[in-house]
XYZ file of C-alpha atoms in Angstrom:
332
model
C 43.806 170.032 -83.795
C 44.343 166.386 -84.803
C 45.322 164.051 -81.959
C 47.840 161.195 -82.164
C 49.456 158.784 -79.735
C 53.235 158.799 -79.410
C 53.888 155.571 -81.297
C 51.770 156.643 -84.264
C 53.713 159.904 -84.427
C 57.015 158.049 -84.187
C 56.126 155.765 -87.083
C 54.892 158.740 -89.108
C 58.154 160.609 -88.529
C 60.261 157.597 -89.537
C 58.278 157.116 -92.758
C 58.484 160.800 -93.670
C 62.240 160.860 -93.087
C 62.852 157.667 -95.051
C 60.910 159.194 -97.927
C 63.232 162.213 -97.772
C 66.518 160.426 -98.471
C 67.338 159.513 -94.869
C 68.517 156.004 -93.960
C 66.290 153.919 -91.709
C 68.731 153.910 -88.789
C 69.112 157.692 -88.980
C 65.356 158.146 -89.405
C 64.715 156.199 -86.203
C 67.327 158.229 -84.310
C 65.888 161.572 -85.438
C 62.287 160.459 -84.887
C 63.019 159.263 -81.348
C 64.430 162.671 -80.402
C 61.578 164.640 -81.970
C 58.899 162.478 -80.353
C 60.663 162.768 -76.990
C 60.417 166.556 -77.354
C 56.702 166.299 -78.130
C 56.143 164.047 -75.117
C 57.959 166.520 -72.871
C 55.836 169.420 -74.091
C 58.687 171.048 -76.040
C 56.862 171.205 -79.370
C 59.195 173.913 -80.736
C 61.850 171.188 -81.004
C 59.473 168.389 -81.935
C 57.676 167.602 -85.175
C 57.692 171.268 -86.191
C 61.338 170.658 -87.081
C 60.583 167.695 -89.319
C 59.653 169.496 -92.588
C 62.858 171.540 -92.409
C 64.955 168.454 -91.687
C 63.380 166.679 -94.653
C 63.929 169.609 -97.013
C 67.594 169.774 -95.997
C 68.037 166.037 -96.526
C 66.391 166.260 -99.945
C 68.595 169.196 -100.976
C 71.753 167.494 -99.699
C 72.486 170.185 -97.132
C 72.396 167.418 -94.534
C 73.501 163.901 -95.508
C 70.662 161.625 -94.472
C 72.768 158.533 -95.166
C 75.828 159.656 -93.194
C 77.345 157.097 -90.833
C 79.106 158.674 -87.841
C 82.769 157.715 -87.468
C 84.107 157.189 -83.943
C 87.702 157.571 -82.780
C 89.248 156.941 -79.368
C 92.460 159.026 -79.303
C 93.111 158.678 -75.558
C 91.679 157.096 -72.436
C 88.306 158.674 -71.754
C 88.285 160.614 -75.035
C 85.720 159.993 -77.770
C 85.693 161.819 -81.087
C 82.714 161.417 -83.415
C 82.599 162.853 -86.929
C 78.927 163.305 -87.857
C 79.961 163.555 -91.526
C 77.591 166.470 -92.242
C 74.669 164.310 -91.151
C 72.159 164.742 -88.365
C 73.450 165.249 -84.828
C 71.209 162.607 -83.281
C 72.890 159.491 -84.773
C 76.331 160.854 -83.844
C 75.278 161.427 -80.233
C 73.624 157.990 -80.172
C 76.912 156.456 -81.321
C 78.798 158.124 -78.467
C 76.178 157.063 -75.951
C 76.425 153.489 -77.195
C 80.113 153.180 -76.277
C 80.064 155.422 -73.219
C 78.798 152.794 -70.768
C 81.729 150.466 -71.468
C 84.314 153.253 -71.448
C 82.988 154.545 -68.108
C 84.150 151.264 -66.556
C 87.728 152.149 -67.543
C 87.682 155.927 -67.065
C 85.715 157.931 -64.498
C 85.701 161.009 -66.752
C 84.801 160.977 -70.449
C 84.911 163.794 -72.976
C 82.907 163.469 -76.191
C 83.666 165.802 -79.103
C 81.275 165.721 -82.072
C 82.283 167.496 -85.272
C 80.613 168.351 -88.592
C 77.229 168.132 -86.938
C 73.766 169.646 -87.181
C 70.938 170.810 -84.909
C 70.932 168.733 -81.700
C 67.323 169.487 -80.767
C 66.587 169.413 -77.040
C 70.034 169.219 -75.466
C 68.494 168.014 -72.211
C 67.277 164.882 -74.012
C 70.865 163.814 -74.589
C 72.314 164.545 -71.151
C 69.362 162.814 -69.507
C 70.268 159.584 -71.276
C 73.791 159.754 -69.867
C 72.295 160.311 -66.406
C 70.238 157.154 -66.863
C 73.588 155.309 -66.986
C 74.418 156.741 -63.550
C 76.679 159.463 -64.959
C 76.642 163.197 -64.349
C 76.584 164.901 -67.745
C 77.146 168.375 -69.139
C 76.370 169.137 -72.766
C 77.186 172.069 -75.028
C 76.285 172.857 -78.621
C 76.899 175.900 -80.758
C 74.520 177.065 -83.465
C 74.294 179.632 -86.292
C 75.038 183.213 -85.247
C 72.279 184.970 -83.302
C 73.921 186.772 -80.338
C 76.367 189.679 -80.575
C 79.429 189.839 -78.325
C 78.715 192.157 -75.402
C 78.840 195.742 -76.647
C 78.782 194.610 -80.278
C 76.093 195.042 -82.921
C 76.500 191.990 -85.145
C 75.462 188.417 -84.410
C 78.561 186.303 -83.832
C 77.665 183.551 -81.347
C 74.822 181.077 -81.575
C 72.120 180.796 -78.923
C 74.460 178.045 -77.706
C 72.458 175.903 -75.263
C 73.989 174.399 -72.139
C 72.509 171.322 -70.459
C 73.229 169.379 -67.285
C 71.798 166.125 -65.957
C 72.359 164.499 -62.599
C 71.225 160.965 -61.715
C 69.138 160.452 -58.599
C 68.339 157.527 -56.356
C 64.859 156.201 -57.128
C 63.751 159.327 -59.000
C 64.108 160.829 -62.482
C 67.340 162.770 -63.084
C 67.657 166.475 -62.474
C 67.762 168.031 -65.957
C 68.783 171.644 -66.568
C 68.555 172.897 -70.152
C 68.905 176.532 -71.110
C 69.585 178.646 -74.160
C 71.813 181.693 -73.803
C 69.582 184.209 -75.594
C 66.864 186.020 -73.628
C 64.251 184.760 -76.076
C 64.383 182.423 -79.076
C 64.653 184.081 -82.476
C 61.280 182.517 -83.345
C 59.562 184.847 -80.819
C 60.861 187.875 -82.708
C 59.966 186.386 -86.096
C 56.419 185.761 -84.861
C 56.111 189.360 -83.636
C 57.228 190.608 -87.052
C 54.637 188.415 -88.776
C 51.888 189.761 -86.490
C 53.011 193.376 -86.807
C 53.637 193.586 -83.055
C 56.435 195.274 -81.153
C 58.852 193.420 -78.894
C 59.910 194.456 -75.373
C 63.079 196.485 -74.998
C 65.950 194.275 -73.913
C 65.282 191.376 -76.261
C 67.430 192.467 -79.195
C 69.485 195.225 -80.793
C 69.452 196.659 -84.309
C 72.421 196.749 -86.669
C 73.715 199.844 -84.836
C 73.746 198.014 -81.500
C 70.755 199.953 -80.129
C 67.958 198.224 -78.203
C 64.809 198.244 -80.335
C 61.139 197.324 -80.160
C 60.772 196.933 -83.932
C 61.093 193.187 -84.613
C 62.153 193.744 -88.224
C 65.061 195.916 -87.085
C 65.889 193.288 -84.472
C 66.055 190.571 -87.116
C 68.719 192.620 -88.895
C 70.679 192.987 -85.668
C 71.222 190.444 -82.910
C 69.553 188.822 -79.920
C 70.639 189.837 -76.436
C 72.003 187.189 -74.080
C 70.634 186.174 -70.706
C 72.548 187.843 -67.889
C 73.882 190.535 -70.234
C 77.713 190.423 -70.318
C 77.744 187.166 -68.338
C 75.539 185.450 -70.905
C 77.716 186.692 -73.756
C 80.763 185.283 -71.962
C 79.029 181.914 -71.614
C 78.160 181.964 -75.332
C 81.859 182.517 -76.078
C 82.741 179.612 -73.790
C 80.334 177.314 -75.651
C 81.821 178.306 -79.021
C 85.258 177.301 -77.723
C 83.975 174.088 -76.116
C 82.240 172.993 -79.310
C 83.709 174.532 -82.454
C 87.094 175.362 -80.936
C 87.729 171.846 -79.657
C 86.124 169.902 -82.499
C 87.297 172.009 -85.448
C 83.675 172.568 -86.492
C 82.252 175.860 -87.732
C 81.876 178.734 -85.314
C 78.405 180.264 -85.150
C 79.344 183.101 -87.501
C 80.537 180.521 -90.071
C 77.541 178.180 -89.868
C 74.611 178.197 -92.267
C 71.002 178.253 -91.083
C 69.304 175.257 -89.455
C 66.065 176.334 -91.123
C 66.961 176.839 -94.788
C 67.536 174.019 -97.270
C 69.991 176.215 -99.149
C 73.706 176.595 -98.588
C 76.460 174.408 -97.222
C 75.995 172.083 -94.225
C 76.101 173.980 -90.893
C 78.833 171.607 -89.637
C 78.629 172.890 -86.055
C 79.862 170.966 -83.003
C 78.746 169.417 -79.736
C 80.744 168.547 -76.650
C 79.711 166.384 -73.696
C 81.589 165.970 -70.450
C 80.345 162.987 -68.452
C 81.653 161.392 -65.298
C 80.895 158.800 -62.655
C 80.358 160.704 -59.378
C 81.082 157.757 -57.081
C 84.923 157.801 -57.147
C 84.925 161.509 -56.286
C 82.400 161.377 -53.455
C 83.166 158.130 -51.629
C 79.681 156.936 -52.612
C 77.937 159.736 -50.683
C 76.850 161.646 -53.797
C 73.381 160.171 -54.205
C 72.425 160.641 -50.546
C 73.631 164.243 -50.601
C 71.778 164.869 -53.863
C 68.551 163.721 -52.213
C 69.251 165.955 -49.205
C 69.479 168.993 -51.487
C 66.435 167.972 -53.551
C 64.374 167.623 -50.372
C 65.492 171.047 -49.150
C 64.241 172.529 -52.429
C 60.983 170.566 -52.517
C 60.189 171.486 -48.913
C 59.753 175.116 -49.958
C 56.161 175.848 -51.067
C 56.032 176.551 -54.794
C 59.626 175.505 -55.470
C 60.291 173.022 -58.260
C 63.292 171.031 -59.356
C 64.517 171.693 -62.906
C 63.004 169.195 -65.330
C 59.952 168.364 -63.209
C 57.548 169.996 -65.644
C 58.864 167.969 -68.572
C 58.557 164.730 -66.587
C 54.940 165.574 -65.743
C 54.216 166.250 -69.419
C 55.940 162.997 -70.398
C 53.830 160.966 -67.977
C 50.652 162.588 -69.278
C 51.668 162.021 -72.913
C 51.957 158.276 -72.372
C 48.281 157.981 -71.492
C 46.788 160.798 -73.566
C 46.952 161.760 -77.222
C 49.114 164.670 -78.370
C 47.690 167.614 -80.300
C 49.450 168.410 -83.562
C 48.611 171.584 -85.532
C 46.386 170.744 -88.487
C 48.688 172.396 -91.025
C 51.654 170.380 -89.717
C 49.758 167.078 -89.806
C 48.657 167.769 -93.384
C 52.189 168.766 -94.393
C 53.665 165.553 -92.983
C 51.047 163.335 -94.627
C 51.934 164.872 -98.002
C 55.520 163.738 -97.440
C 54.592 160.081 -96.966
C 55.531 157.615 -99.707
């Protein structure tokens, strides 16, 4: 596979986006997020997403020139309308004003409407943690999970992320999707003619199946069974319910260039821990982290991505040949 350093990939991504009817400022925002995913070893949300993003910008499904509009309806409340553009510039806009607002309000809620795929949700909450803030992030997505006991996809995979700042160490970052497996795993099994394990998905009759083609006509199963389905419902309310964006069952695909904009939502709840903990929070966080690390084989959430990130800064990153060739064809 071809090898590239991070900066070369970043510049390539910006050029490809700009050549696909995306403004320079939005191209930089999207490219930064995709390259961060590559550096962290999360290639499924890295440059593999770029051709689809470009096709959607070219078709007008996503507005590559959209400028997010911010509103401040109350103390500690930020509303951002992504204007059917990419999610990344809208989240960047909220992050840009959050540091100043956190000096006035210890708790901040950020509601983003008319948005798109947010990529690695942990990438966003980590940046809030770098400001010394505890952050929780939620995003809905096109329907993939059925309500518990149902047989039709209604909720998205609806990731939840959490980041906690630490003293003299990278933040703790927790990032999880609410389906047992990503839909891409089932699609790949169908392409290879392989069966899937029972418990991954149901068919259109609500029955657990091993046939991936039947699963693709049904719905994914959530982590934790009924508990995961309840969390997926919570995320729909936290994102689409609060922001007025589309629910998962209303949203168009993140992968197809056809159809209306997905116009899904994101919500972030961030707060300064110091006023609530009499400044003991960071010491107690380190106490807990040490208790975890002292156990042989135990790892803190996010450690693997930080190790990959460190390695990526000094070594080249492998990109599939077909992807590299596809991106080069999209250059001006």
